Amino acid sequence: MKPYVIQLVQQLKQEDYGKRMNYATFMQESMEDETMTDRLIFSDESTFHISGKVNRYNSRIWGTEKPSTVIEHERDSVKVNVFGAISSRKLYCPFFFSERSVTSNVYLDILEVWLMPQLDSDSTDYIFQQDGAPPHWSTEVRTFLNQHLPKRWIHRSRDANDVFCSWPPRSHDLTPCDFFYGVM
């Protein structure tokens, strides 16, 4: 017998399967436009603990053998939150938060003051993606994005008319930013 670790994943609901398929089909069809990959801007934030502690649910170690490593960590260690965005042509990062946690007001400030001015100076035809984190879903953030990027942002949405397309619920947060943060 071998011991194993249980991997926890979000349970999909019956209605999620169709939404995921619709998203994948829509994005695949959108890629027929040769400019699409250059227009996409992926964004995400991550937390780095100064002690080196990692989120075991977001960390993967790839290798030919299963590592048998135990890592000690300091509880409540000092951490830094980092935000970034990435396109096929440019990295927009890092933005280090001075706040202990990312609230919707803090996130909106980042968009208004730091990220959108950079994106707007590079192009006026980009499509902005963000995941379904609670700070991204506030009324103020959605109102700002609807005004600033009408139908040019990807996010979970009850009304698909607001966004370029809806990010499927309970989806894996697997964007280019995750790979970039993995090497930081």
Coordinates of C-alpha atoms in Angstrom, one line a residue:
M1 CA 0.0 0.0 0.0
K2 CA 1.0 3.6 -0.6
P3 CA -0.2 6.7 1.2
Y4 CA -1.9 9.3 -0.9
V5 CA -3.0 12.9 -0.5
I6 CA -6.6 13.8 -1.2
Q7 CA -6.9 16.7 -3.7
L8 CA -9.8 19.0 -3.1
V9 CA -11.4 20.6 -6.1
Q10 CA -14.6 22.6 -6.6
Q11 CA -17.6 20.4 -7.3
L12 CA -19.2 21.2 -10.6
K13 CA -22.9 21.7 -10.8
Q14 CA -24.9 20.3 -13.6
E15 CA -25.4 23.6 -15.3
D16 CA -21.6 24.3 -15.3
Y17 CA -20.8 21.8 -18.0
G18 CA -22.7 23.6 -20.7
K19 CA -21.3 27.0 -19.6
R20 CA -17.8 25.6 -19.8
M21 CA -18.4 24.1 -23.2
N22 CA -19.9 27.4 -24.5
Y23 CA -16.9 29.4 -23.2
A24 CA -14.4 27.0 -24.8
T25 CA -16.3 27.0 -28.1
F26 CA -16.7 30.8 -28.1
M27 CA -13.0 31.3 -27.3
Q28 CA -11.9 28.8 -30.0
E29 CA -14.1 30.5 -32.6
S30 CA -12.7 33.9 -31.4
M31 CA -9.2 32.7 -32.1
E32 CA -10.1 32.6 -35.8
D33 CA -9.5 36.4 -35.7
E34 CA -5.8 36.6 -36.1
T35 CA -5.6 39.6 -33.8
M36 CA -7.3 37.9 -30.9
T37 CA -4.3 36.6 -29.1
D38 CA -2.6 40.0 -29.3
R39 CA -5.8 41.7 -27.8
L40 CA -6.1 39.5 -24.7
I41 CA -4.9 40.8 -21.4
F42 CA -4.9 38.2 -18.6
S43 CA -4.7 39.5 -15.0
D44 CA -4.4 37.9 -11.6
E45 CA -2.9 38.5 -8.1
S46 CA -1.0 36.2 -5.9
T47 CA 0.3 36.2 -2.3
F48 CA 3.9 35.5 -1.5
H49 CA 4.9 34.7 2.1
I50 CA 8.3 36.1 3.0
S51 CA 9.0 32.8 4.8
G52 CA 8.6 30.9 1.6
K53 CA 5.3 29.3 2.6
V54 CA 3.2 28.3 -0.4
N55 CA -0.5 27.7 -0.9
R56 CA -0.5 23.9 -1.3
Y57 CA -3.7 24.0 -3.4
N58 CA -2.1 26.3 -6.0
S59 CA 1.4 24.8 -6.0
R60 CA 2.4 21.9 -8.2
I61 CA 5.8 20.2 -8.4
W62 CA 6.4 18.5 -11.7
G63 CA 8.9 15.7 -11.9
T64 CA 9.5 12.1 -12.8
E65 CA 9.0 10.9 -9.2
K66 CA 6.7 12.0 -6.4
P67 CA 8.7 14.2 -3.9
S68 CA 8.5 13.2 -0.3
T69 CA 9.2 16.6 1.1
V70 CA 7.9 18.1 4.3
I71 CA 8.1 21.9 4.5
E72 CA 7.9 23.7 7.8
H73 CA 6.3 27.1 7.8
E74 CA 5.8 29.9 10.2
R75 CA 2.2 30.6 11.0
D76 CA 1.0 34.1 10.1
S77 CA 4.2 34.9 8.4
V78 CA 4.7 38.3 6.7
K79 CA 3.4 38.3 3.2
V80 CA 3.1 40.5 0.2
N81 CA 0.2 40.6 -2.3
V82 CA 1.2 41.1 -6.0
F83 CA -0.9 42.0 -9.0
G84 CA 0.0 41.7 -12.6
A85 CA -1.3 41.4 -16.1
I86 CA 0.2 39.8 -19.2
S87 CA -0.4 40.0 -22.9
S88 CA 1.3 38.3 -25.8
R89 CA 3.6 41.4 -26.0
K90 CA 4.1 42.8 -22.6
L91 CA 4.1 42.2 -18.8
Y92 CA 2.2 44.7 -16.7
C93 CA 3.7 44.0 -13.3
P94 CA 4.4 43.7 -10.6
F95 CA 2.2 45.9 -8.5
F96 CA 2.8 45.3 -4.8
F97 CA -0.1 46.0 -2.4
S98 CA 0.8 47.9 0.7
E99 CA -2.6 46.7 2.2
R100 CA -2.8 43.4 4.1
S101 CA -5.7 42.2 2.0
V102 CA -7.1 43.1 -1.4
T103 CA -10.6 44.7 -1.1
S104 CA -12.8 45.8 -4.0
N105 CA -11.8 49.4 -3.3
V106 CA -8.1 48.6 -3.4
Y107 CA -8.6 46.6 -6.6
L108 CA -10.6 49.4 -8.2
D109 CA -7.8 51.8 -7.4
I110 CA -5.3 49.5 -9.1
L111 CA -7.4 49.4 -12.2
E112 CA -8.2 53.1 -12.4
V113 CA -4.8 54.5 -11.4
W114 CA -2.2 51.9 -12.4
L115 CA -3.3 49.3 -14.9
M116 CA -5.9 50.9 -17.3
P117 CA -3.7 53.9 -18.1
Q118 CA -0.9 51.6 -19.1
L119 CA -3.2 49.4 -21.2
D120 CA -4.9 52.4 -22.8
S121 CA -1.5 53.9 -23.8
D122 CA -0.6 50.6 -25.6
S123 CA -3.9 49.9 -27.3
T124 CA -7.5 50.9 -27.4
D125 CA -8.8 47.5 -28.6
Y126 CA -7.8 45.1 -25.9
I127 CA -9.9 42.5 -24.1
F128 CA -9.3 42.4 -20.3
Q129 CA -9.7 39.1 -18.4
Q130 CA -10.1 38.8 -14.6
D131 CA -11.1 35.8 -12.5
G132 CA -14.0 35.5 -10.1
A133 CA -12.3 36.7 -6.9
P134 CA -14.7 38.6 -4.7
P135 CA -12.9 42.0 -5.0
H136 CA -13.3 41.7 -8.8
W137 CA -17.1 41.2 -8.5
S138 CA -18.1 44.4 -6.6
T139 CA -20.7 46.7 -8.2
E140 CA -18.1 49.5 -8.3
V141 CA -15.6 47.4 -10.2
R142 CA -18.2 46.1 -12.7
T143 CA -19.6 49.6 -13.2
F144 CA -16.1 50.9 -13.9
L145 CA -15.3 48.1 -16.4
N146 CA -18.7 48.4 -18.1
Q147 CA -18.0 52.1 -18.6
H148 CA -14.3 51.9 -19.5
L149 CA -14.4 48.6 -21.5
P150 CA -17.9 48.0 -22.8
K151 CA -18.1 44.4 -23.9
R152 CA -14.3 44.1 -23.8
W153 CA -13.8 42.3 -20.6
I154 CA -14.1 38.6 -19.5
H155 CA -15.5 37.8 -16.1
R156 CA -18.1 35.8 -14.4
S157 CA -21.4 37.5 -15.2
R158 CA -25.0 36.9 -14.8
D159 CA -25.7 39.1 -17.8
A160 CA -23.6 38.0 -20.8
N161 CA -24.5 41.3 -22.5
D162 CA -22.2 43.2 -20.2
V163 CA -19.0 41.3 -21.0
F164 CA -17.1 40.0 -24.0
C165 CA -17.8 36.5 -22.7
S166 CA -18.6 35.0 -19.3
W167 CA -15.9 33.2 -17.4
P168 CA -17.5 29.9 -16.5
P169 CA -18.4 29.4 -12.8
R170 CA -16.1 27.2 -10.6
S171 CA -13.5 27.2 -13.3
H172 CA -9.9 26.5 -12.7
D173 CA -8.0 29.8 -12.5
L174 CA -5.5 28.8 -15.1
T175 CA -4.1 31.8 -16.9
P176 CA -0.7 32.8 -18.1
C177 CA -0.3 34.8 -14.9
D178 CA -0.3 31.6 -12.9
F179 CA 2.7 30.2 -14.8
F180 CA 4.5 33.6 -14.5
Y181 CA 3.9 33.7 -10.7
G182 CA 5.2 30.1 -10.5
V183 CA 8.7 31.2 -11.5
M184 CA 8.8 34.3 -9.3

